Amino acid sequence: MKVIGICGSPKKENSTTLFGLKKALKAVEQCGVETEIVQLSHHAFSGCIDCGKCSNEYTCSINDNFTNTIMPALKNDEIKGLILASPVYFGGVSSQMKMFIDRCLLFRRNGFRFENLIAGVLTVGRSRNGGQELAAMDLVKSAMIHGMTVVSDASPTSHFGGILWSGNPEGIEKDEIGIKTAENLGKRVGELVKKVFG
Ligand SMILES: Cc1cc2nc3c(=O)[nH]c(=O)nc-3n(C[C@H](O)[C@H](O)[C@H](O)COP(=O)(O)O)c2cc1C
């Protein structure tokens, strides 16, 4: 059983989203579930062009890293959950995350590969109230469209997933409340993966 964390930051290093995602995945691992991170910044890929090719078969007409690397990695049957993590860009997700979401249409069209997997979402914004929850809803919507089971962060924080603030003058490392939501999200995803698939 494995949970994959998708990091939607365009940064290769020093990503605050990656920081939050790692906190969540550590909590998943503490539940006895393996984890892996896919950093979208490590892959050159474009958005969906609606060519329709995947309507008929499990293939994508775009020859890029999504098709050649990310797609095969996500087809692994060991994957029982996903944590979708994005920085907040203009109150929504980053363009990298949006491209990822749209390219995943192929999994829906070919047997609903992600159906019933456990999903959690995490967002990081620089402003204290910069749209973290709105961006989280972008991620929730995409997970629901795949038929995934979307969970909140576990009690006692229990709202919309990992919600972090990178603009904290002392650094995101001191965003204790945000880190707690990330940890509780990972705990909930890990517990549910074990309960449903264990
Ligand atoms: C184009 C752009 C738009 C942004 N829009 C928002 C926003 O609407 N709200 C917010 O709180 N932060 C916004 N930010 C700040 C990022 O969300 C913030 O710096 C975040 O921590 C970046 O995550 P990363 O370090 O993982 O890339 C924006 C940053 C960029 C580059």
XYZ file of N, CA, C and O and ligand atoms in Angstrom:
823
model
N 0.839 -1.199 0.000
C 0.000 0.000 0.000
C 0.871 1.244 0.000
O 1.816 1.332 0.778
N 0.524 2.131 -0.879
C 1.362 3.317 -1.044
C 0.511 4.569 -1.223
O -0.562 4.492 -1.839
N 0.997 5.680 -0.684
C 0.359 6.979 -0.915
C 1.353 7.853 -1.671
O 2.522 7.960 -1.278
N 0.896 8.448 -2.755
C 1.763 9.327 -3.541
C 1.418 10.786 -3.225
O 0.240 11.169 -3.230
N 2.436 11.566 -2.961
C 2.250 13.012 -2.783
C 2.644 13.728 -4.058
O 3.757 13.538 -4.563
N 1.733 14.509 -4.594
C 2.027 15.270 -5.801
C 2.303 16.708 -5.390
O 1.439 17.373 -4.799
N 3.512 17.182 -5.673
C 3.869 18.558 -5.301
C 3.773 19.464 -6.532
O 4.521 19.306 -7.487
N 2.877 20.421 -6.477
C 2.600 21.299 -7.625
C 3.403 22.580 -7.664
O 3.106 23.468 -8.475
N 4.441 22.692 -6.821
C 5.271 23.897 -6.892
C 6.184 23.851 -8.113
O 6.725 22.800 -8.442
N 6.393 25.006 -8.774
C 7.357 25.016 -9.874
C 8.807 24.985 -9.396
O 9.723 24.791 -10.200
N 9.018 25.142 -8.082
C 10.394 25.178 -7.569
C 10.969 23.777 -7.432
O 10.303 22.867 -6.951
N 12.243 23.659 -7.811
C 12.931 22.371 -7.640
C 13.463 22.227 -6.215
O 13.580 21.148 -5.678
N 13.804 23.376 -5.622
C 14.353 23.366 -4.257
C 13.661 24.427 -3.420
O 13.131 25.394 -3.956
N 13.728 24.253 -2.111
C 13.180 25.216 -1.158
C 11.702 25.520 -1.388
O 11.265 26.651 -1.202
N 10.970 24.531 -1.785
C 9.525 24.716 -1.949
C 8.835 24.578 -0.601
O 9.012 23.576 0.110
N 8.035 25.571 -0.266
C 7.283 25.504 0.993
C 6.167 24.455 0.897
O 5.786 23.854 1.894
N 5.664 24.258 -0.317
C 4.626 23.230 -0.510
C 5.218 21.849 -0.243
O 4.587 21.002 0.408
N 6.437 21.664 -0.732
C 7.125 20.388 -0.490
C 7.343 20.187 1.013
O 7.189 19.080 1.528
N 7.683 21.278 1.695
C 7.859 21.209 3.148
C 6.586 20.681 3.812
O 6.615 19.745 4.626
N 5.443 21.275 3.445
C 4.163 20.855 4.039
C 3.813 19.424 3.657
O 3.361 18.627 4.498
N 4.051 19.095 2.395
C 3.731 17.747 1.911
C 4.543 16.691 2.664
O 4.021 15.624 3.025
N 5.810 17.002 2.908
C 6.659 16.036 3.632
C 6.130 15.785 5.046
O 6.204 14.672 5.559
N 5.609 16.855 5.682
C 5.030 16.679 7.032
C 3.847 15.725 6.956
O 3.665 14.855 7.814
N 3.010 15.917 5.922
C 1.827 15.054 5.777
C 2.252 13.608 5.510
O 1.725 12.668 6.122
N 3.226 13.424 4.621
C 3.629 12.061 4.244
C 4.324 11.331 5.395
O 4.221 10.107 5.523
N 4.999 12.105 6.241
C 5.630 11.474 7.413
C 4.542 10.858 8.310
O 4.690 9.756 8.824
N 3.443 11.588 8.431
C 2.329 11.075 9.247
C 1.679 9.864 8.581
O 1.223 8.944 9.270
N 1.645 9.844 7.255
C 1.125 8.661 6.543
C 2.006 7.459 6.882
O 1.509 6.379 7.216
N 3.310 7.679 6.830
C 4.257 6.576 7.084
C 4.125 6.052 8.516
O 4.276 4.862 8.763
N 3.817 6.969 9.436
C 3.650 6.540 10.833
C 2.447 5.603 10.999
O 2.320 4.924 12.007
N 1.579 5.590 9.989
C 0.443 4.648 10.002
C 0.842 3.321 9.369
O 0.005 2.424 9.218
N 2.089 3.198 8.937
C 2.549 1.949 8.326
C 2.272 1.861 6.843
O 2.198 0.762 6.283
N 2.118 2.997 6.187
C 1.854 3.021 4.748
C 3.035 3.694 4.055
O 3.512 4.742 4.506
N 3.502 3.083 2.982
C 4.634 3.650 2.218
C 4.244 4.937 1.506
O 3.073 5.106 1.157
N 5.224 5.782 1.238
C 4.924 7.024 0.510
C 5.983 7.297 -0.558
O 7.099 6.765 -0.501
N 5.613 8.126 -1.492
C 6.528 8.555 -2.552
C 6.107 9.957 -2.978
O 4.915 10.274 -2.938
N 7.083 10.755 -3.395
C 6.757 12.124 -3.824
C 7.002 12.257 -5.314
O 8.032 11.812 -5.824
N 6.057 12.886 -6.002
C 6.273 13.279 -7.399
C 6.297 14.807 -7.411
O 5.299 15.454 -7.114
N 7.467 15.368 -7.711
C 7.584 16.826 -7.818
C 7.364 17.208 -9.279
O 8.188 16.884 -10.140
N 6.293 17.910 -9.536
C 5.975 18.260 -10.926
C 7.066 19.135 -11.533
O 7.268 19.130 -12.743
N 7.801 19.853 -10.697
C 8.878 20.724 -11.197
C 10.022 19.931 -11.821
O 10.853 20.486 -12.532
N 10.067 18.652 -11.554
C 11.127 17.812 -12.129
C 10.744 17.258 -13.495
O 11.506 16.503 -14.093
N 9.556 17.611 -13.943
C 9.049 17.048 -15.202
C 8.614 18.150 -16.152
O 7.865 19.047 -15.748
N 9.074 18.049 -17.394
C 8.620 18.992 -18.419
C 7.382 18.396 -19.079
O 7.448 17.313 -19.666
N 6.264 19.062 -18.903
C 5.034 18.568 -19.549
C 4.085 19.737 -19.766
O 4.228 20.792 -19.169
N 3.120 19.508 -20.639
C 2.190 20.593 -20.975
C 0.779 20.223 -20.538
O 0.540 19.152 -19.990
N -0.143 21.125 -20.809
C -1.541 20.878 -20.435
C -2.232 20.004 -21.472
O -1.681 19.706 -22.538
N -3.450 19.595 -21.151
C -4.253 18.756 -22.050
C -4.696 19.589 -23.253
O -5.036 20.766 -23.109
N -4.659 18.971 -24.423
C -5.072 19.700 -25.636
C -6.413 19.190 -26.177
O -6.819 19.542 -27.274
N -7.079 18.357 -25.429
C -8.423 17.862 -25.797
C -8.443 17.254 -27.194
O -9.355 17.520 -27.988
N -7.440 16.447 -27.488
C -7.383 15.822 -28.825
C -8.333 14.632 -28.925
O -8.664 14.178 -30.011
N -8.740 14.111 -27.748
C -9.707 13.011 -27.744
C -9.091 11.627 -27.845
O -9.797 10.623 -27.772
N -7.781 11.557 -27.975
C -7.155 10.237 -28.169
C -7.448 9.282 -26.997
O -7.708 8.098 -27.224
N -7.437 9.801 -25.789
C -7.633 8.918 -24.630
C -9.091 8.497 -24.449
O -9.400 7.705 -23.560
N -9.989 9.020 -25.282
C -11.383 8.565 -25.218
C -11.502 7.135 -25.705
O -12.397 6.401 -25.298
N -10.616 6.736 -26.572
C -10.713 5.414 -27.185
C -9.731 4.402 -26.613
O -9.975 3.220 -26.633
N -8.598 4.883 -26.147
C -7.587 3.955 -25.623
C -6.735 4.652 -24.565
O -6.685 5.880 -24.513
N -6.058 3.826 -23.761
C -5.236 4.365 -22.676
C -3.895 4.856 -23.231
O -2.860 4.250 -23.038
N -3.975 5.969 -23.945
C -2.757 6.585 -24.479
C -2.963 8.092 -24.511
O -4.093 8.574 -24.494
N -1.860 8.810 -24.569
C -1.924 10.265 -24.678
C -1.116 10.664 -25.910
O -0.048 10.103 -26.168
N -1.643 11.627 -26.647
C -0.962 11.994 -27.897
C 0.261 12.879 -27.654
O 1.061 13.094 -28.561
N 0.396 13.385 -26.438
C 1.521 14.290 -26.163
C 2.726 13.474 -25.693
O 2.635 12.733 -24.704
N 3.833 13.641 -26.386
C 5.041 12.888 -26.043
C 5.906 13.730 -25.093
O 6.759 14.494 -25.533
N 5.620 13.611 -23.795
C 6.395 14.394 -22.819
C 6.537 13.596 -21.525
O 6.171 12.417 -21.465
N 7.035 14.239 -20.500
C 7.314 13.521 -19.245
C 6.058 13.034 -18.526
O 6.126 12.078 -17.765
N 4.948 13.705 -18.759
C 3.721 13.199 -18.137
C 3.409 11.817 -18.695
O 3.191 10.858 -17.953
N 3.414 11.731 -20.029
C 3.083 10.466 -20.692
C 4.137 9.395 -20.403
O 3.798 8.237 -20.130
N 5.390 9.801 -20.418
C 6.462 8.801 -20.354
C 6.880 8.420 -18.938
O 7.409 7.331 -18.719
N 6.658 9.311 -17.979
C 7.132 9.018 -16.620
C 6.003 9.045 -15.580
O 5.827 8.098 -14.818
N 5.245 10.134 -15.552
C 4.234 10.273 -14.494
C 3.103 9.263 -14.691
O 2.673 8.601 -13.744
N 2.634 9.134 -15.925
C 1.531 8.215 -16.229
C 1.832 6.773 -15.814
O 1.044 6.176 -15.065
N 2.964 6.220 -16.209
C 3.265 4.842 -15.777
C 3.396 4.729 -14.254
O 2.947 3.747 -13.658
N 3.970 5.764 -13.621
C 4.143 5.703 -12.163
C 2.794 5.664 -11.451
O 2.624 4.963 -10.450
N 1.808 6.372 -11.970
C 0.502 6.434 -11.303
C -0.375 5.224 -11.613
O -1.430 5.063 -11.024
N 0.062 4.398 -12.511
C -0.731 3.221 -12.870
C -0.504 2.058 -11.890
O -1.241 1.087 -11.882
N 0.510 2.190 -11.046
C 0.869 1.147 -10.080
C -0.311 0.799 -9.156
O -0.850 1.658 -8.470
N -0.682 -0.461 -9.113
C -1.828 -0.893 -8.309
C -1.582 -0.794 -6.807
O -2.519 -0.891 -6.006
N -0.314 -0.646 -6.426
C 0.000 -0.481 -5.006
C -0.497 0.871 -4.462
O -0.619 1.062 -3.262
N -0.765 1.799 -5.353
C -1.174 3.149 -4.913
C -2.613 3.117 -4.424
O -3.529 2.760 -5.165
N -2.776 3.490 -3.161
C -4.113 3.475 -2.567
C -4.557 4.867 -2.133
O -5.675 5.050 -1.638
N -3.693 5.838 -2.278
C -4.070 7.195 -1.897
C -3.183 8.225 -2.550
O -2.061 7.918 -2.983
N -3.727 9.436 -2.655
C -2.967 10.554 -3.218
C -3.112 11.751 -2.293
O -4.208 12.015 -1.783
N -2.008 12.476 -2.101
C -2.118 13.789 -1.459
C -1.701 14.817 -2.498
O -0.577 14.785 -3.016
N -2.640 15.672 -2.855
C -2.399 16.695 -3.876
C -2.022 17.981 -3.161
O -2.793 18.501 -2.340
N -0.829 18.506 -3.462
C -0.333 19.689 -2.747
C 0.039 20.784 -3.744
O 0.755 20.529 -4.720
N -0.436 21.993 -3.491
C -0.137 23.089 -4.418
C 0.100 24.392 -3.674
O -0.547 24.661 -2.662
N 0.997 25.222 -4.222
C 1.038 26.605 -3.726
C -0.222 27.317 -4.211
O -0.821 26.908 -5.208
N -0.604 28.365 -3.504
C -1.760 29.171 -3.927
C -1.271 30.186 -4.950
O -0.347 30.953 -4.692
N -1.866 30.148 -6.125
C -1.571 31.137 -7.162
C -2.874 31.840 -7.515
O -3.803 31.211 -8.035
N -2.927 33.117 -7.228
C -4.137 33.907 -7.491
C -5.400 33.205 -6.971
O -6.418 33.110 -7.653
N -5.300 32.713 -5.759
C -6.457 32.090 -5.117
C -6.803 30.710 -5.653
O -7.829 30.137 -5.262
N -5.979 30.181 -6.529
C -6.214 28.825 -7.049
C -4.925 28.031 -7.015
O -3.979 28.393 -6.303
N -4.871 26.958 -7.785
C -3.654 26.143 -7.802
C -2.641 26.699 -8.808
O -2.979 27.529 -9.655
N -1.417 26.228 -8.734
C -0.367 26.635 -9.678
C -0.688 26.082 -11.069
O -1.452 25.111 -11.217
N -0.082 26.671 -12.088
C -0.347 26.161 -13.447
C 0.192 24.743 -13.608
O -0.398 23.922 -14.321
N 1.276 24.417 -12.905
C 1.811 23.049 -12.974
C 0.771 22.050 -12.446
O 0.561 20.985 -13.034
N 0.152 22.406 -11.320
C -0.860 21.505 -10.760
C -2.082 21.422 -11.661
O -2.658 20.353 -11.858
N -2.463 22.554 -12.265
C -3.636 22.527 -13.155
C -3.355 21.658 -14.388
O -4.226 20.898 -14.838
N -2.133 21.747 -14.906
C -1.787 20.896 -16.055
C -1.849 19.424 -15.650
O -2.354 18.591 -16.398
N -1.349 19.135 -14.465
C -1.385 17.754 -13.964
C -2.832 17.264 -13.873
O -3.170 16.170 -14.348
N -3.684 18.095 -13.257
C -5.094 17.713 -13.083
C -5.726 17.407 -14.448
O -6.382 16.385 -14.637
N -5.497 18.278 -15.402
C -6.142 18.095 -16.718
C -5.593 16.877 -17.458
O -6.345 16.137 -18.089
N -4.305 16.650 -17.347
C -3.725 15.487 -18.044
C -4.216 14.171 -17.427
O -4.228 13.137 -18.102
N -4.648 14.219 -16.150
C -5.132 12.993 -15.495
C -6.505 12.560 -16.009
O -7.016 11.506 -15.598
N -7.097 13.330 -16.899
C -8.375 12.947 -17.513
C -8.313 11.531 -18.075
O -9.276 10.760 -18.004
N -7.173 11.192 -18.605
C -6.961 9.880 -19.212
C -7.232 8.723 -18.239
O -7.745 7.684 -18.642
N -6.925 8.928 -16.948
C -7.184 7.874 -15.967
C -8.687 7.709 -15.738
O -9.177 6.601 -15.518
N -9.415 8.818 -15.805
C -10.869 8.765 -15.609
C -11.525 8.062 -16.793
O -12.400 7.235 -16.635
N -11.056 8.421 -17.979
C -11.679 7.880 -19.186
C -11.386 6.402 -19.409
O -12.052 5.755 -20.191
N -10.380 5.898 -18.772
C -9.980 4.512 -19.000
C -10.082 3.710 -17.696
O -9.069 3.347 -17.098
N -11.301 3.502 -17.270
C -11.545 2.626 -16.123
C -11.528 3.306 -14.770
O -11.489 2.634 -13.741
N -11.585 4.624 -14.733
C -11.606 5.336 -13.445
C -10.540 4.791 -12.498
O -10.832 4.311 -11.411
N -9.291 4.873 -12.975
C -8.158 4.337 -12.218
C -8.110 4.824 -10.757
O -7.698 4.096 -9.868
N -8.509 6.070 -10.508
C -8.376 6.631 -9.152
C -9.633 6.439 -8.290
O -9.670 6.863 -7.143
N -10.656 5.816 -8.864
C -11.914 5.676 -8.122
C -11.689 4.954 -6.793
O -11.000 3.928 -6.750
N -12.277 5.507 -5.746
C -12.224 4.945 -4.384
C -10.862 5.067 -3.702
O -10.719 4.657 -2.554
N -9.855 5.614 -4.386
C -8.602 5.873 -3.662
C -8.868 6.983 -2.638
O -9.772 7.792 -2.805
N -8.043 6.996 -1.598
C -8.193 8.027 -0.560
C -7.411 9.268 -1.001
O -6.234 9.167 -1.372
N -8.059 10.420 -0.958
C -7.395 11.662 -1.373
C -7.384 12.679 -0.234
O -8.358 12.816 0.510
N -6.255 13.379 -0.133
C -6.163 14.508 0.780
C -5.553 15.666 0.025
O -4.845 15.465 -0.977
N -5.822 16.879 0.462
C -5.290 18.046 -0.240
C -4.552 18.966 0.734
O -4.865 19.013 1.931
N -3.587 19.689 0.187
C -2.763 20.589 1.014
C -2.395 21.803 0.165
O -2.030 21.652 -1.006
N -2.526 22.984 0.741
C -2.143 24.193 0.004
C -1.317 25.121 0.890
O -1.459 25.132 2.114
N -0.467 25.900 0.235
C 0.398 26.844 0.949
C 0.319 28.201 0.267
O 0.523 28.304 -0.948
N 0.013 29.245 1.038
C -0.022 30.598 0.495
C 0.829 31.540 1.321
O 1.063 31.299 2.511
N 1.311 32.599 0.686
C 2.167 33.547 1.412
C 1.346 34.475 2.299
O 1.801 34.915 3.355
N 0.133 34.811 1.853
C -0.718 35.672 2.671
C -1.437 34.829 3.720
O -1.749 33.660 3.471
N -1.709 35.452 4.831
C -2.337 34.730 5.935
C -3.700 34.166 5.525
O -4.074 33.072 5.883
N -4.443 34.984 4.774
C -5.749 34.543 4.257
C -5.738 34.718 2.743
O -6.518 35.475 2.185
N -4.829 34.041 2.076
C -4.565 34.291 0.662
C -5.291 33.382 -0.305
O -4.963 33.364 -1.492
N -6.257 32.630 0.193
C -7.000 31.741 -0.716
C -6.591 30.284 -0.600
O -6.881 29.481 -1.485
N -5.952 29.928 0.512
C -5.540 28.532 0.715
C -6.739 27.585 0.603
O -6.647 26.528 -0.011
N -7.844 27.995 1.196
C -9.011 27.099 1.191
C -9.657 27.042 -0.199
O -10.210 26.011 -0.598
N -9.569 28.150 -0.935
C -10.114 28.150 -2.305
C -9.293 27.220 -3.196
O -9.844 26.434 -3.976
N -7.968 27.332 -3.076
C -7.096 26.449 -3.868
C -7.318 24.995 -3.452
O -7.305 24.091 -4.297
N -7.542 24.796 -2.148
C -7.813 23.429 -1.666
C -9.062 22.877 -2.361
O -9.112 21.693 -2.716
N -10.048 23.747 -2.577
C -11.279 23.284 -3.230
C -11.039 22.890 -4.683
O -11.686 21.983 -5.203
N -10.104 23.568 -5.367
C -9.737 23.136 -6.731
C -9.282 21.677 -6.699
O -9.635 20.872 -7.561
N -8.472 21.367 -5.701
C -7.924 20.009 -5.592
C -9.005 19.004 -5.192
O -9.062 17.896 -5.717
N -9.877 19.426 -4.270
C -10.984 18.553 -3.851
C -11.875 18.232 -5.049
O -12.252 17.078 -5.274
N -12.182 19.262 -5.846
C -13.056 19.040 -7.011
C -12.444 18.013 -7.956
O -13.129 17.121 -8.446
N -11.155 18.149 -8.214
C -10.538 17.219 -9.163
C -10.579 15.800 -8.600
O -10.847 14.844 -9.334
N -10.339 15.657 -7.301
C -10.371 14.316 -6.695
C -11.781 13.731 -6.759
O -11.964 12.540 -7.040
N -12.778 14.570 -6.543
C -14.164 14.079 -6.585
C -14.554 13.641 -7.991
O -15.284 12.664 -8.178
N -14.052 14.365 -8.982
C -14.389 14.026 -10.370
C -13.812 12.663 -10.756
O -14.350 11.970 -11.613
N -12.766 12.255 -10.062
C -12.208 10.915 -10.286
C -12.914 9.857 -9.432
O -12.569 8.676 -9.501
N -13.841 10.302 -8.583
C -14.519 9.335 -7.711
C -13.677 8.917 -6.528
O -13.879 7.849 -5.944
N -12.729 9.772 -6.152
C -11.904 9.443 -4.996
C -12.656 9.756 -3.701
O -13.607 10.542 -3.705
N -12.219 9.152 -2.618
C -12.797 9.440 -1.311
C -11.944 10.527 -0.661
O -10.807 10.268 -0.261
N -12.482 11.731 -0.597
C -11.689 12.868 -0.103
C -11.866 12.998 1.405
O -12.996 12.991 1.903
N -10.740 13.084 2.089
C -10.817 13.207 3.554
C -10.278 14.563 4.010
O -9.467 15.185 3.332
N -10.756 14.981 5.166
C -10.257 16.215 5.779
C -9.019 15.872 6.595
O -8.595 14.713 6.635
N -8.442 16.884 7.249
C -7.418 16.577 8.238
C -8.151 15.991 9.456
O -9.308 16.311 9.713
N -7.463 15.131 10.162
C -8.088 14.468 11.309
C -8.397 15.463 12.415
O -7.808 16.549 12.476
N -9.282 15.069 13.299
C -9.569 15.884 14.472
C -8.292 15.987 15.313
O -7.456 15.088 15.249
N -8.066 17.060 16.060
C -9.048 18.116 16.321
C -9.023 19.273 15.312
O -9.900 20.127 15.387
N -8.059 19.315 14.369
C -8.066 20.468 13.455
C -9.219 20.321 12.457
O -9.979 21.263 12.225
N -9.343 19.184 11.829
C -10.456 18.763 10.967
C -11.207 19.857 10.207
O -12.310 20.221 10.564
N -10.564 20.349 9.138
C -11.278 21.229 8.211
C -11.069 20.748 6.782
O -11.669 19.770 6.373
N -10.203 21.438 6.027
C -10.163 21.145 4.590
C -8.871 20.480 4.120
O -8.610 20.416 2.929
N -8.061 20.015 5.048
C -6.788 19.399 4.678
C -5.638 20.203 5.260
O -5.787 20.923 6.245
N -4.468 20.098 4.637
C -3.304 20.860 5.092
C -3.398 22.282 4.566
O -3.511 22.492 3.365
N -3.372 23.243 5.472
C -3.522 24.656 5.086
C -2.372 25.420 5.739
O -2.377 25.610 6.965
N -1.381 25.823 4.941
C -0.183 26.418 5.540
C 0.064 27.829 5.053
O -0.363 28.230 3.965
N 0.828 28.556 5.883
C 1.105 29.968 5.659
C 2.616 30.160 5.552
O 3.326 30.062 6.551
N 3.103 30.415 4.319
C 4.555 30.557 4.132
C 5.057 31.955 4.443
O 6.259 32.178 4.541
N 4.113 32.923 4.588
C 4.523 34.311 4.845
C 4.812 34.613 6.303
O 5.166 35.743 6.653
N 4.682 33.636 7.146
C 5.001 33.797 8.570
C 6.400 34.414 8.689
O 7.359 33.848 8.143
N 6.543 35.578 9.362
C 7.864 36.221 9.437
C 8.956 35.316 9.985
O 10.125 35.472 9.656
N 8.579 34.346 10.787
C 9.581 33.417 11.349
C 9.788 32.190 10.461
O 10.509 31.261 10.817
N 9.129 32.191 9.292
C 9.285 31.060 8.367
C 8.174 30.042 8.531
O 7.541 29.946 9.589
N 7.961 29.281 7.472
C 6.888 28.273 7.492
C 7.145 27.217 8.572
O 6.220 26.608 9.104
N 8.426 27.057 8.916
C 8.789 26.071 9.952
C 8.125 26.405 11.285
O 7.980 25.546 12.153
N 7.748 27.704 11.450
C 7.116 28.107 12.717
C 5.597 28.223 12.583
O 4.921 28.698 13.488
N 5.072 27.832 11.451
C 3.613 27.840 11.285
C 3.051 26.580 11.937
O 2.664 25.614 11.273
N 3.023 26.639 13.261
C 2.689 25.420 14.009
C 1.282 24.905 13.696
O 1.054 23.700 13.576
N 0.350 25.845 13.534
C -1.039 25.426 13.265
C -1.112 24.765 11.886
O -1.715 23.712 11.706
N -0.458 25.411 10.900
C -0.464 24.847 9.551
C 0.190 23.482 9.503
O -0.317 22.552 8.859
N 1.321 23.350 10.181
C 2.026 22.060 10.198
C 1.138 20.982 10.833
O 1.079 19.852 10.363
N 0.426 21.392 11.869
C -0.480 20.428 12.534
C -1.542 19.935 11.556
O -1.890 18.750 11.525
N -2.082 20.865 10.724
C -3.111 20.431 9.756
C -2.507 19.454 8.740
O -3.167 18.499 8.332
N -1.256 19.700 8.352
C -0.596 18.786 7.401
C -0.406 17.410 8.037
O -0.676 16.373 7.411
N 0.046 17.404 9.286
C 0.259 16.120 9.984
C -1.064 15.384 10.178
O -1.144 14.165 9.991
N -2.082 16.141 10.553
C -3.383 15.500 10.772
C -3.970 14.977 9.462
O -4.662 13.958 9.453
N -3.685 15.687 8.371
C -4.143 15.208 7.065
C -3.481 13.860 6.739
O -4.154 12.900 6.346
N -2.171 13.810 6.926
C -1.445 12.575 6.648
C -1.945 11.426 7.516
O -2.106 10.296 7.039
N -2.219 11.731 8.770
C -2.717 10.716 9.706
C -4.044 10.156 9.209
O -4.253 8.949 9.152
N -4.915 11.054 8.796
C -6.254 10.641 8.330
C -6.158 9.817 7.044
O -6.823 8.795 6.907
N -5.313 10.285 6.111
C -5.154 9.550 4.848
C -4.570 8.163 5.143
O -5.072 7.142 4.645
N -3.546 8.114 5.972
C -2.906 6.830 6.314
C -3.880 5.879 6.994
O -3.958 4.698 6.650
N -4.634 6.415 7.976
C -5.596 5.569 8.703
C -6.659 5.006 7.761
O -7.008 3.840 7.825
N -7.162 5.870 6.885
C -8.228 5.429 5.963
C -7.721 4.420 4.935
O -8.412 3.467 4.611
N -6.497 4.649 4.447
C -5.913 3.687 3.499
C -5.850 2.310 4.159
O -6.235 1.294 3.570
N -5.411 2.287 5.423
C -5.300 0.999 6.116
C -6.675 0.370 6.355
O -6.877 -0.823 6.182
N -7.618 1.223 6.742
C -8.961 0.719 7.039
C -9.628 0.149 5.782
O -10.247 -0.900 5.811
N -9.485 0.855 4.673
C -10.193 0.446 3.453
C -9.447 -0.656 2.697
O -10.053 -1.575 2.159
N -8.114 -0.558 2.678
C -7.344 -1.477 1.807
C -6.489 -2.488 2.585
O -5.903 -3.371 1.989
N -6.397 -2.280 3.904
C -5.464 -3.097 4.695
C -5.933 -4.540 4.894
O -7.051 -4.906 4.631
C 2.005 34.000 -9.565
C 1.870 33.860 -8.078
C 0.618 34.038 -7.494
C 0.463 33.929 -6.115
N -0.781 34.102 -5.579
C -0.944 33.953 -4.244
C -2.238 34.093 -3.674
O -3.248 34.324 -4.343
N -2.352 33.960 -2.335
C -1.270 33.696 -1.521
O -1.438 33.579 -0.306
N -0.024 33.558 -2.038
C 0.150 33.667 -3.381
N 1.397 33.492 -3.928
C 2.518 33.122 -3.041
C 2.761 31.598 -2.994
O 1.583 30.869 -2.809
C 3.700 31.291 -1.839
O 4.924 31.973 -1.992
C 3.946 29.798 -1.658
O 4.546 29.596 -0.406
C 4.828 29.229 -2.769
O 4.967 27.840 -2.605
P 6.312 27.074 -3.044
O 7.413 27.624 -2.199
O 6.032 25.652 -2.756
O 6.495 27.317 -4.505
C 1.574 33.623 -5.293
C 2.848 33.450 -5.905
C 2.991 33.562 -7.267
C 4.351 33.348 -7.883
